XYZ file of C-alpha atoms in Angstrom:
527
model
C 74.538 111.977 118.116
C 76.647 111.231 115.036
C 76.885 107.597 113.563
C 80.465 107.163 114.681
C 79.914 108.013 118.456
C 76.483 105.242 117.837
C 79.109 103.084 117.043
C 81.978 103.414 119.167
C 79.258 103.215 122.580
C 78.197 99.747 120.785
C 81.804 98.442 120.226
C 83.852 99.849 117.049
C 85.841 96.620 117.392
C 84.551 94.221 119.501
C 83.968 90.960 119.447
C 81.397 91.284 116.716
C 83.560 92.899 114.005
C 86.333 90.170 114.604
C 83.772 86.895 114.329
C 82.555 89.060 111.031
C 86.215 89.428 109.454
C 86.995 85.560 110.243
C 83.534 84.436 108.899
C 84.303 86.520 105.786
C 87.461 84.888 105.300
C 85.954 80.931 105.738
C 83.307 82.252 102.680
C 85.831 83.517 100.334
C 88.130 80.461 100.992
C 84.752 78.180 100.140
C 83.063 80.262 97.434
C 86.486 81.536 95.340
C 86.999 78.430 94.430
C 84.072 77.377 92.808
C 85.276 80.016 89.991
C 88.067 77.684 88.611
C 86.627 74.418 89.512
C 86.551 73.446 86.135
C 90.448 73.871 85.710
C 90.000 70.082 87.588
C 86.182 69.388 86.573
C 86.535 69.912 82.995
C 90.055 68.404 82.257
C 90.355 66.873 78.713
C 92.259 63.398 79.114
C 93.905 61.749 76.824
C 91.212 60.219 74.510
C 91.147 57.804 72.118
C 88.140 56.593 69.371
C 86.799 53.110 70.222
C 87.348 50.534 68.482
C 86.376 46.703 68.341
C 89.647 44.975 67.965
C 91.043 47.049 71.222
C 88.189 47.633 73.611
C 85.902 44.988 72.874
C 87.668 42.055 75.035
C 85.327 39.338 73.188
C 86.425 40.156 69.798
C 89.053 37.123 67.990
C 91.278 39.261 67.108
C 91.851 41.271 70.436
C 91.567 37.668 72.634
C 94.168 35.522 70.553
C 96.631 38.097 72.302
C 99.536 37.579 69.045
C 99.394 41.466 68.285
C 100.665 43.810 71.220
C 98.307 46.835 71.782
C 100.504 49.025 69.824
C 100.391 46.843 66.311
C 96.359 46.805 66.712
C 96.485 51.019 67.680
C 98.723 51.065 64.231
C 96.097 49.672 62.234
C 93.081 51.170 63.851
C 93.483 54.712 64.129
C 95.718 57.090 61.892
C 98.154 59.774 62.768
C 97.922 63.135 63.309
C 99.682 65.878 62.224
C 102.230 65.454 65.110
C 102.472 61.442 64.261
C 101.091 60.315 67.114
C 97.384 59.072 67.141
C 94.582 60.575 66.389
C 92.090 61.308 68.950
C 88.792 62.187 67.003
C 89.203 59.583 64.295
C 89.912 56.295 63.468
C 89.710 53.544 60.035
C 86.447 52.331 59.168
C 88.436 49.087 58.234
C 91.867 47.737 59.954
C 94.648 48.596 57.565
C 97.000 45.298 57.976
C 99.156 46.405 55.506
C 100.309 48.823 58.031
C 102.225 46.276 60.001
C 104.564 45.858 57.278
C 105.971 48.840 57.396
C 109.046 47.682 59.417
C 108.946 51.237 62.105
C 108.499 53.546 59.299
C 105.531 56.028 59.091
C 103.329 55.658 56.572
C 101.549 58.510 54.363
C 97.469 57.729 55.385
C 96.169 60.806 54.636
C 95.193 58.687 51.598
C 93.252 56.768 53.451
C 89.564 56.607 54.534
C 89.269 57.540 58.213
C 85.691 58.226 60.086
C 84.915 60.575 63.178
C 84.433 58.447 66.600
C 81.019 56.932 66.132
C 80.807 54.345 68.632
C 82.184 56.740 71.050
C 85.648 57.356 72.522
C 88.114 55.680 74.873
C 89.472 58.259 77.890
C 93.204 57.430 79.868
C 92.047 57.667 83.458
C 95.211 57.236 85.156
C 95.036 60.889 86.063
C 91.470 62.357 86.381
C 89.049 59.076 87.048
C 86.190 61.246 86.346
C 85.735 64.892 84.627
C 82.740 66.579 82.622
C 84.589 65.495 79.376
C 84.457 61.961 80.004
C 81.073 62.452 81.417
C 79.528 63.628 78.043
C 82.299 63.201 75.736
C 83.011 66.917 75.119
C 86.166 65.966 72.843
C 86.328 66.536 68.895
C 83.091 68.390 67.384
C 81.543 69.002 70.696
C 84.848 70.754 72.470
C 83.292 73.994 72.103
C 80.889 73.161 74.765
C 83.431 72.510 77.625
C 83.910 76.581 76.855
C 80.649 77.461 76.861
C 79.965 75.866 80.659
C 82.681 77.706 82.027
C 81.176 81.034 79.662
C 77.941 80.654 81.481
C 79.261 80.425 84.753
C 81.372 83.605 84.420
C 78.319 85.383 82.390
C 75.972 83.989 85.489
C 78.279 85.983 87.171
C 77.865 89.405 85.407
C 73.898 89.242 85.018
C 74.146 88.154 89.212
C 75.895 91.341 90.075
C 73.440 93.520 88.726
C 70.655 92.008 89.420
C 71.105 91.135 93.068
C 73.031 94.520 93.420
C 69.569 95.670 92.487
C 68.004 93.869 95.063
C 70.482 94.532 97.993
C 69.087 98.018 97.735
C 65.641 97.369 97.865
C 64.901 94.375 100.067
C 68.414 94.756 101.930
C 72.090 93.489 101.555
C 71.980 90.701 104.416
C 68.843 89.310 102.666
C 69.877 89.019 99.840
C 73.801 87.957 100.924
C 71.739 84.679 102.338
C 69.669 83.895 99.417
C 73.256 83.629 97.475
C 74.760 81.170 99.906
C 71.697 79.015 99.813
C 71.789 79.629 96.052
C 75.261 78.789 95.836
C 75.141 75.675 98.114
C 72.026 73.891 96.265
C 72.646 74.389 92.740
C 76.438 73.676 92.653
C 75.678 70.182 95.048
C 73.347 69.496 92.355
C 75.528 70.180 89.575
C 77.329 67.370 90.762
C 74.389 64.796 90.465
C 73.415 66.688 87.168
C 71.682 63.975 85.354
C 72.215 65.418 81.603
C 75.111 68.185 79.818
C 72.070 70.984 79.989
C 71.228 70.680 83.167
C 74.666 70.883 84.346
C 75.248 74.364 82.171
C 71.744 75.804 83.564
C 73.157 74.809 87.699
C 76.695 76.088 86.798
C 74.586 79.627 85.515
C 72.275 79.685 88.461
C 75.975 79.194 90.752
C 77.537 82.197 88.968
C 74.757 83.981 89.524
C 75.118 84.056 93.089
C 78.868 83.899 93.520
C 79.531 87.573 92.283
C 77.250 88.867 94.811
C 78.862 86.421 97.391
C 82.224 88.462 96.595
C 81.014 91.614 96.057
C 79.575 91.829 99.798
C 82.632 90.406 101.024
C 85.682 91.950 102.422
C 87.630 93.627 99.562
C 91.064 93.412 101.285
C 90.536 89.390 101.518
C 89.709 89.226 97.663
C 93.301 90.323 96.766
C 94.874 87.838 98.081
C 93.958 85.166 95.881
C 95.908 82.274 98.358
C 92.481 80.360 97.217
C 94.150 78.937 94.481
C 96.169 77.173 96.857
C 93.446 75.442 98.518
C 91.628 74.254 95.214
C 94.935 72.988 93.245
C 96.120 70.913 96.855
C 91.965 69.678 97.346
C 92.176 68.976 93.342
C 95.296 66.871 93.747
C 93.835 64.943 96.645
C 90.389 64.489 94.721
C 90.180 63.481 91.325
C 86.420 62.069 90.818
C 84.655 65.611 89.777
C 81.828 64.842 91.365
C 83.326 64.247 94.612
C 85.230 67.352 94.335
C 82.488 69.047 93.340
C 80.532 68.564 96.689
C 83.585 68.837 98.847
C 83.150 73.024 97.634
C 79.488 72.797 97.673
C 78.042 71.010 100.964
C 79.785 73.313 103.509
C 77.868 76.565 101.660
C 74.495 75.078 103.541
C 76.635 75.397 107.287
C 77.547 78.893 105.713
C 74.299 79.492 105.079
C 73.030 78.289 108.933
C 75.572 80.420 109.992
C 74.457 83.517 108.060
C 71.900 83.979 110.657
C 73.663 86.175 113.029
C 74.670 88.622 110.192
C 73.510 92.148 111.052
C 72.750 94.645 108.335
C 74.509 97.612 107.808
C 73.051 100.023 110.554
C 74.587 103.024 108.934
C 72.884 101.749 105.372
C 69.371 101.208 107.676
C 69.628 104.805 108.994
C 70.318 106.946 106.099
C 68.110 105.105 104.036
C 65.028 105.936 106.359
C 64.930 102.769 108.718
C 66.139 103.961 111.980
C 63.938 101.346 113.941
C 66.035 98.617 111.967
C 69.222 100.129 112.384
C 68.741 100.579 116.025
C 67.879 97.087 116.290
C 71.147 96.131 114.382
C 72.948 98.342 116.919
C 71.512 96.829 119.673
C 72.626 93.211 118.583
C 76.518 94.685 117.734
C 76.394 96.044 121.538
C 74.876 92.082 122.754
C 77.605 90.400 121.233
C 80.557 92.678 122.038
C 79.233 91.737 125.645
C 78.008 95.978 126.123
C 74.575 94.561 127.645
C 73.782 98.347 129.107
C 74.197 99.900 126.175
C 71.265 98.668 124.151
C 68.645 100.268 126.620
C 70.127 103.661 125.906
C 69.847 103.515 122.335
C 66.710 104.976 121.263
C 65.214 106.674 118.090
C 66.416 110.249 120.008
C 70.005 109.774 119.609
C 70.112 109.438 115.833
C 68.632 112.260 114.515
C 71.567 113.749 113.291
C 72.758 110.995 111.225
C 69.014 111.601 108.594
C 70.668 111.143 105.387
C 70.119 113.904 102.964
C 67.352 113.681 100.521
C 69.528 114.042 97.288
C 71.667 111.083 98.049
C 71.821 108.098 94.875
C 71.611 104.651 94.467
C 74.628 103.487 93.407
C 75.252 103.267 89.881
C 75.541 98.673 89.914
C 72.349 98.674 91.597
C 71.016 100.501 88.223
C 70.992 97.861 85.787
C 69.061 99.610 82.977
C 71.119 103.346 83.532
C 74.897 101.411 83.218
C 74.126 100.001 80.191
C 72.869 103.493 78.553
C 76.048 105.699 80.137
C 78.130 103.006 78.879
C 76.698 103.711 75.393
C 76.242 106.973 75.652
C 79.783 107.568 76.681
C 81.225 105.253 73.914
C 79.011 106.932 71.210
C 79.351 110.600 72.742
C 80.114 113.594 70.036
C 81.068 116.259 72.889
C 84.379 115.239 73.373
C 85.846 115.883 76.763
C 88.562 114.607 79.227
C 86.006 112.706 82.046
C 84.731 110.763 78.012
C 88.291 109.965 77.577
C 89.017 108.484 81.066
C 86.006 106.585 81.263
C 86.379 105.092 77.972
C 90.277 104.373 78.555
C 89.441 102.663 82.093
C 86.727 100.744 80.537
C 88.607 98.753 77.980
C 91.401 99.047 80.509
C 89.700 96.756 83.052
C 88.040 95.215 80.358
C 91.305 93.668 78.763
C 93.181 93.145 82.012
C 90.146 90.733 83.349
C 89.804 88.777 79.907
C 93.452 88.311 80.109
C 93.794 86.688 83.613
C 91.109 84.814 83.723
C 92.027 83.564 80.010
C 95.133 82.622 82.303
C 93.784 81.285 85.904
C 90.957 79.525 83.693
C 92.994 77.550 81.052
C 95.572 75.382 83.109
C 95.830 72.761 80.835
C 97.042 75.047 78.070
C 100.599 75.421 80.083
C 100.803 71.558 80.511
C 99.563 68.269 81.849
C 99.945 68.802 85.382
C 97.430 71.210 86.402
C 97.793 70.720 90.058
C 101.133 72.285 89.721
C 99.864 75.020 88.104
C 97.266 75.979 90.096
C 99.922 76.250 93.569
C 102.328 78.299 91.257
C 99.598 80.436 90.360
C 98.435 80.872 93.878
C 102.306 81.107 95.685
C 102.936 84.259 92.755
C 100.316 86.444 93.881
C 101.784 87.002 97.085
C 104.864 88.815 96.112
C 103.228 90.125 92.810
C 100.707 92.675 95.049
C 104.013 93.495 97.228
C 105.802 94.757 93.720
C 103.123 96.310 92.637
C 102.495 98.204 95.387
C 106.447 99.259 95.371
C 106.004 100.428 91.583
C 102.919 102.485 92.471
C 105.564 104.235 94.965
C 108.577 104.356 92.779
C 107.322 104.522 89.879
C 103.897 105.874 89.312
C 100.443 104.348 88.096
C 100.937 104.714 84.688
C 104.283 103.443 83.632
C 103.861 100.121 85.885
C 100.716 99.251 84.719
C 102.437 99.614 81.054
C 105.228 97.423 82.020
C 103.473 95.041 83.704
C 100.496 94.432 81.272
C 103.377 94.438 78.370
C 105.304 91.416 80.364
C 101.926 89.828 80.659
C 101.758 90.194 76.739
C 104.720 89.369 75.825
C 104.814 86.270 78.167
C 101.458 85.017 76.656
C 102.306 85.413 73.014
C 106.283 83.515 73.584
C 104.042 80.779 75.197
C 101.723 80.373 72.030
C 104.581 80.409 69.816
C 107.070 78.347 71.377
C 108.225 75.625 69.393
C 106.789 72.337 70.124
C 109.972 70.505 72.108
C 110.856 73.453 74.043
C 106.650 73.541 75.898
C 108.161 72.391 79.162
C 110.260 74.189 82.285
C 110.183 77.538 80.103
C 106.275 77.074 79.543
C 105.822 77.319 83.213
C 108.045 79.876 84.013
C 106.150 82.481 81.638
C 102.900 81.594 82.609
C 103.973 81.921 86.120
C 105.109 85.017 85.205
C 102.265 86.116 83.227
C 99.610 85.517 86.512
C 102.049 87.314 88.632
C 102.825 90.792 86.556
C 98.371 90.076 85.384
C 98.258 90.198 89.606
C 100.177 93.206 89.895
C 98.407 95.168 87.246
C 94.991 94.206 88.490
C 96.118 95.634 91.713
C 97.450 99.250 90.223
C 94.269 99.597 88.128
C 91.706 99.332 90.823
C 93.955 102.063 92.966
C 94.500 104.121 89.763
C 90.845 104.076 88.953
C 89.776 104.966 92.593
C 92.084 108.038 92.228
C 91.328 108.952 88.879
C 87.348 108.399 89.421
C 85.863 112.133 91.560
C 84.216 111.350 94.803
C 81.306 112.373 93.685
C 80.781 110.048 90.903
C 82.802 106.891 92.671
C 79.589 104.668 92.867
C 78.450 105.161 89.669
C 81.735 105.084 88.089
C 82.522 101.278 89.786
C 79.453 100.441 87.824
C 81.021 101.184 85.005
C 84.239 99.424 85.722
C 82.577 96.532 87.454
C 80.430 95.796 84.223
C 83.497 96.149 81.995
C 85.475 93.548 84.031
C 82.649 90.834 84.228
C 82.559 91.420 80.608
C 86.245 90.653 79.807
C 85.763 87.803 82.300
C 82.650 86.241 80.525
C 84.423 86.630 77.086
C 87.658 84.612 78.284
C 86.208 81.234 78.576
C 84.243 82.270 75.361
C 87.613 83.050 73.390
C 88.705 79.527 73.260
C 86.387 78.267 71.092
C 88.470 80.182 68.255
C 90.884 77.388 68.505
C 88.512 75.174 66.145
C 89.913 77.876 63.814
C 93.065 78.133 65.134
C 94.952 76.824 68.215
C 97.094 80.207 68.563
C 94.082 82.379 67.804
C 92.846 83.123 71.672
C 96.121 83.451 72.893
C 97.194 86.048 70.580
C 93.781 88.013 71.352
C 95.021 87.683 75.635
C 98.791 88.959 74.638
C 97.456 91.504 71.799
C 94.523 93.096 73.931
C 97.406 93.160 77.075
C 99.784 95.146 75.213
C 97.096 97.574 74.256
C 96.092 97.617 77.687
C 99.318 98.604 78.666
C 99.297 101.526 75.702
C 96.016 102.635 77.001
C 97.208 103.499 80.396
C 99.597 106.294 78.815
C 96.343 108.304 77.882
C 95.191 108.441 81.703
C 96.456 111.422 83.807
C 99.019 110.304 86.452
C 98.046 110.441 89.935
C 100.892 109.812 91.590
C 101.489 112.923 94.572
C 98.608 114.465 92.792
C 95.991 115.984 94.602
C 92.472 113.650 94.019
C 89.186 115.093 92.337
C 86.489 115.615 94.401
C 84.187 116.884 91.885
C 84.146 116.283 87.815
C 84.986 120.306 87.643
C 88.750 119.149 89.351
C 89.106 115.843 86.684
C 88.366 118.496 83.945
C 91.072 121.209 85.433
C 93.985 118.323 85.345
């Protein structure tokens, strides 16, 4: 008996594959989020040094109460290049000369100034609480507010091939469990992290897990990316980081009580030589879509046509150690040929598309002060972005939307950077809107281009490829920003360059559209 008559005596859609859909969606709804948490968690307020005469309530100067706040700011810290003050420095003396100066603004880039050595002064009137304020990651040490969202998103990558790994050998529920308890106690204790490296190590160990969490998830559920919804509106309602923090966190240990009545793949169990098991999982389907009688009947006899043939491979992510050497060897390869060129060309092709949008979805504060807006904007586009896209797959073909929407995405993220510095507001949040929703559509017509360009035989492997290539643009987003030490333009030119030449890129790959799909590498070399 054939797997597919196994299943439909169990129930092909019983109760069973319905509780398993909805229990899928409650885990992407809880998990998703903990990707951008620290668009909220990690906000930068405004920050201020400290200073004696203003924060120090004891001091004569500050408890006389003849200056206003402003005249003691004036002489206290000096203006930046903008003229307003400076946030990472301040006088070593009080400059009382200052207040002579009748509303004009003085020249005092003559003057001595010192970095914020007593520490710094944070406006809490919108976020209470964040990372920043917790361990003043302003000024020299901004970098580091990067690097925790870098090792989440690189937790991330080394998680999917590692527990990929693992699913094979030990078994995907098993290993689909470990994650949410993973998941659940090292993000909870992120939020009672005690010291800055301890947070970063939890945040890794949660990244590590949360790939896999997706991964094994439905993939129809992932597109639609309505999470963003839930995390800007929780955000909004939540402003102490650690509370939010939790909120996400605690209800992974319920997900992980519930986790129990997962059933492994029975088709996986059989052709990989487990029959007993999958017959067991069978048996459990049949119990809970309420076919009691049918469980008796299954027996080891009734599967022996579904053995698995010998030659069958592991997929290629659940081969750490052979993705990274095809990679190589197809990016140093002398024998030129057209499967080369298509694997390189989708390889930086994901690759740039991924460190684009999550250079978008992970930067809020870039586009503005009110990230909570953001966030729903972001999450409200994505909705009709994957309808358009799908209509310029149709209309149009795979390569020339992919080109026009990756060179909107581009040319949206580069006006942004250079917009002049009055004219940041209404039209700042219409092209980043923009940007997530054309970076939506693309992301959507590469993963159904690739699947058509990619020969059945080599799908698995091939994924592993692609999958590897779009952690990596999504590790070296967060990364990117620390550039703006150097330059404040100098990531977001790298997002709208690398976009554009995503959208050039695309031109090299053969057009699918009404074309009949490879089954073997022999067809991909005949096109």
């Amino acid at each position: 008996m054939a797997f597919q008559d196994l299943l439909d005596r169990v129930g092909g859609q019983g109760r069973f594959q319905i509780l398993q859909v909805v229990f899928f969606c409650i885990v992407n709804l809880i998990v998703y989020p903990h990707v951008l948490l620290e668009n909220f968690t990690a906000v930068v307020p405004g920050h201020r040094c400290w200073v004696r005469i203003l924060d120090n309530r004891t001091d004569p100067a500050n408890s006389t109460g003849v200056l206003s706040q402003e005249a003691l700011l004036r002489i206290s810290i000096p203006l930046d290049a903008n003229l307003r003050p400076d946030k990472c420095h301040r006088f070593p003396r009080l400059q009382w000369q200052l207040l002579h100066l009748n509303g004009t603004f003085p020249n005092t880039s003559e003057v001595d100034t010192e970095p914020c050595v007593d520490g710094w002064v944070y406006d809490q009137s919108s976020f209470p609480s964040t990372i920043v304020t917790e361990w003043d990651l302003v000024c020299e040490s901004q970098s580091l507010k990067s690097m925790t969202k870098f090792l989440f998103m690189f937790g991330m990558l080394v998680g999917s091939i590692v527990f990929g790994y693992l699913s094979d050998r030990l078994g995907r529920t098993l290993i689909l469990k470990w994650c949410f308890l993973q998941l659940a106690i090292t993000d909870t204790c992120a939020a009672l992290a005690p010291t800055f490296l301890i947070y970063c190590t939890l945040r890794f160990l949660a990244g590590f897990a949360t790939k896999t969490i997706l991964i094994n998830s439905i993939m129809l559920i992932k597109i639609l990316l309505d999470f963003l919804l839930s995390v800007g509106g929780l955000a909004f309602a939540i402003q102490d980081w650690h509370t939010l923090q939790l909120v996400f966190s605690v209800p992974l240990f319920v997900i992980f009580l519930f986790s129990r009545w997962l059933v492994e793949s029975a088709r996986c169990l059989i052709i990989t030589n487990k029959p007993e098991k999958g017959l067991k999982a069978l048996r459990k389907v049949a119990l809970l879509n309420g076919k009691k009688n049918v469980g008796d009947t299954l027996t080891m006899e009734v599967n022996r046509k579904e053995k698995h043939p010998t030659n069958q491979t592991v997929p290629f992510y659940h081969q750490p150690l052979a993705a990274c050497l095809i990679i190589v060897m197809v990016g140093i390869c002398r024998t030129r040929s057209k499967r080369h060129d298509v694997y390189v060309f989708l390889w930086f092709h994901r690759f740039a598309i991924y460190m684009s949008f999550y250079g978008l979805i992970l930067h809020l504060q870039h586009f503005g002060s009110n990230v909570y807006l953001f966030q729903v904007l972001f999450g409200l586009i994505t909705f009709p972005a994957n309808y358009i896209g799908v209509l310029a797959l149709s209309h149009m073909g795979r390569r020339i939307s992919q080109t026009i929407f990756l060179s909107f995405l581009g040319i949206s993220i580069l006006t942004i950077t250079f917009l002049p510095e009055g004219k940041k507001g209404t039209l700042r949040l219409a092209l980043s809107t923009l940007g997530v929703g054309v970076c939506t559509a693309a992301l959507m017509c590469n993963s159904i281009h690739g699947n058509e360009l990619i020969p059945t035989v080599i799908r698995y492997k091939s994924h592993g490829i692609l999958g590897i290539a779009a952690n990596l643009g999504a590790a070296l987003a967060p990364v990117l920003i620390i550039l703006t030490v150097s330059s404040p333009h100098l990531p977001w030119i790298v997002y709208g360059v690398f976009s554009i030449l995503a959208g050039l890129v695309v031109q090299l790959l053969p057009e699918t559209r009404n074309q009949p799909l490879p089954d073997s590498i022999q067809d991909l070399e005949k096109e």
